[in-house]
Amino acid sequence: MIRSGINLELFAFRGERAATGPRTALFLGRIKRRKGLHTAVLALGYLPEDVHLRVVGEVEDPPYLAEVGE
């Protein structure tokens, strides 16, 4: 059992597709330090420039979000 897990049956599987245009990495979770958004932002520095990070989640720590945004 995964606490607060995501029911994957709610999302359609699209299979393999050609890599065209910019790519997106997704951070899905509450915005607070222990969730590690800063780690995802740091990881972008190791990825190709066409990879963008999309962040979706409730902001529980506004000062942390501002820190990560800098």
PDB file of C-alpha atoms in Angstrom:
ATOM      1  CA  MET A   1       0.000   0.000   0.000  1.00  0.00           C
ATOM      2  CA  ILE A   2       1.318   3.408  -0.939  1.00  0.00           C
ATOM      3  CA  ARG A   3       0.037   6.171   1.275  1.00  0.00           C
ATOM      4  CA  SER A   4      -1.448   9.001  -0.817  1.00  0.00           C
ATOM      5  CA  GLY A   5      -0.732   6.941  -3.921  1.00  0.00           C
ATOM      6  CA  ILE A   6      -1.985   7.885  -7.357  1.00  0.00           C
ATOM      7  CA  ASN A   7      -4.525   5.613  -9.026  1.00  0.00           C
ATOM      8  CA  LEU A   8      -2.898   5.030 -12.424  1.00  0.00           C
ATOM      9  CA  GLU A   9      -6.159   3.696 -13.834  1.00  0.00           C
ATOM     10  CA  LEU A  10      -7.310   7.325 -14.004  1.00  0.00           C
ATOM     11  CA  PHE A  11      -4.664   8.108 -16.651  1.00  0.00           C
ATOM     12  CA  ALA A  12      -4.487   6.773 -20.191  1.00  0.00           C
ATOM     13  CA  PHE A  13      -1.250   5.100 -21.268  1.00  0.00           C
ATOM     14  CA  ARG A  14       0.094   6.652 -24.482  1.00  0.00           C
ATOM     15  CA  GLY A  15       2.962   4.250 -25.156  1.00  0.00           C
ATOM     16  CA  GLU A  16       6.073   5.183 -27.094  1.00  0.00           C
ATOM     17  CA  ARG A  17       6.060   8.321 -29.169  1.00  0.00           C
ATOM     18  CA  ALA A  18       8.606  10.271 -31.142  1.00  0.00           C
ATOM     19  CA  ALA A  19      10.611  12.815 -29.147  1.00  0.00           C
ATOM     20  CA  THR A  20       9.792  16.086 -30.858  1.00  0.00           C
ATOM     21  CA  GLY A  21       9.886  19.529 -29.318  1.00  0.00           C
ATOM     22  CA  PRO A  22      10.664  20.331 -25.703  1.00  0.00           C
ATOM     23  CA  ARG A  23      10.424  17.609 -23.055  1.00  0.00           C
ATOM     24  CA  THR A  24       8.818  18.025 -19.660  1.00  0.00           C
ATOM     25  CA  ALA A  25       9.692  16.544 -16.283  1.00  0.00           C
ATOM     26  CA  LEU A  26       6.853  16.582 -13.755  1.00  0.00           C
ATOM     27  CA  PHE A  27       7.090  17.267 -10.031  1.00  0.00           C
ATOM     28  CA  LEU A  28       3.730  16.302  -8.548  1.00  0.00           C
ATOM     29  CA  GLY A  29       3.362  16.806  -4.814  1.00  0.00           C
ATOM     30  CA  ARG A  30       3.035  19.268  -1.988  1.00  0.00           C
ATOM     31  CA  ILE A  31       5.480  22.153  -2.112  1.00  0.00           C
ATOM     32  CA  LYS A  32       7.475  21.816   1.092  1.00  0.00           C
ATOM     33  CA  ARG A  33      11.152  21.227   1.790  1.00  0.00           C
ATOM     34  CA  ARG A  34      10.902  17.542   2.734  1.00  0.00           C
ATOM     35  CA  LYS A  35       9.336  16.733  -0.666  1.00  0.00           C
ATOM     36  CA  GLY A  36      12.570  17.752  -2.420  1.00  0.00           C
ATOM     37  CA  LEU A  37      11.525  20.170  -5.139  1.00  0.00           C
ATOM     38  CA  HIS A  38      14.970  21.779  -4.848  1.00  0.00           C
ATOM     39  CA  THR A  39      16.528  18.441  -5.861  1.00  0.00           C
ATOM     40  CA  ALA A  40      14.425  18.348  -9.026  1.00  0.00           C
ATOM     41  CA  VAL A  41      15.490  21.916  -9.854  1.00  0.00           C
ATOM     42  CA  LEU A  42      19.170  21.049  -9.328  1.00  0.00           C
ATOM     43  CA  ALA A  43      18.769  17.958 -11.532  1.00  0.00           C
ATOM     44  CA  LEU A  44      17.686  20.182 -14.431  1.00  0.00           C
ATOM     45  CA  GLY A  45      21.300  21.359 -14.638  1.00  0.00           C
ATOM     46  CA  TYR A  46      22.299  17.834 -15.718  1.00  0.00           C
ATOM     47  CA  LEU A  47      19.611  17.479 -18.362  1.00  0.00           C
ATOM     48  CA  PRO A  48      19.486  18.817 -21.926  1.00  0.00           C
ATOM     49  CA  GLU A  49      18.347  22.432 -22.228  1.00  0.00           C
ATOM     50  CA  ASP A  50      15.080  21.438 -23.896  1.00  0.00           C
ATOM     51  CA  VAL A  51      13.835  19.707 -20.715  1.00  0.00           C
ATOM     52  CA  HIS A  52      11.427  21.855 -18.713  1.00  0.00           C
ATOM     53  CA  LEU A  53      10.137  21.232 -15.197  1.00  0.00           C
ATOM     54  CA  ARG A  54       6.424  21.461 -14.510  1.00  0.00           C
ATOM     55  CA  VAL A  55       5.478  21.725 -10.843  1.00  0.00           C
ATOM     56  CA  VAL A  56       1.965  20.825  -9.715  1.00  0.00           C
ATOM     57  CA  GLY A  57       0.880  20.795  -6.101  1.00  0.00           C
ATOM     58  CA  GLU A  58      -0.369  22.693  -3.102  1.00  0.00           C
ATOM     59  CA  VAL A  59       2.077  25.239  -1.697  1.00  0.00           C
ATOM     60  CA  GLU A  60       2.428  24.462   2.001  1.00  0.00           C
ATOM     61  CA  ASP A  61       5.639  26.470   2.501  1.00  0.00           C
ATOM     62  CA  PRO A  62       5.620  29.774   0.543  1.00  0.00           C
ATOM     63  CA  PRO A  63       9.104  30.838   1.752  1.00  0.00           C
ATOM     64  CA  TYR A  64      10.527  27.536   0.492  1.00  0.00           C
ATOM     65  CA  LEU A  65       8.874  28.025  -2.902  1.00  0.00           C
ATOM     66  CA  ALA A  66      10.431  31.496  -3.123  1.00  0.00           C
ATOM     67  CA  GLU A  67      13.844  30.026  -2.204  1.00  0.00           C
ATOM     68  CA  VAL A  68      13.558  27.359  -4.899  1.00  0.00           C
ATOM     69  CA  GLY A  69      12.427  29.983  -7.394  1.00  0.00           C
ATOM     70  CA  GLU A  70      15.638  31.936  -6.916  1.00  0.00           C
TER      71      GLU A  70
END
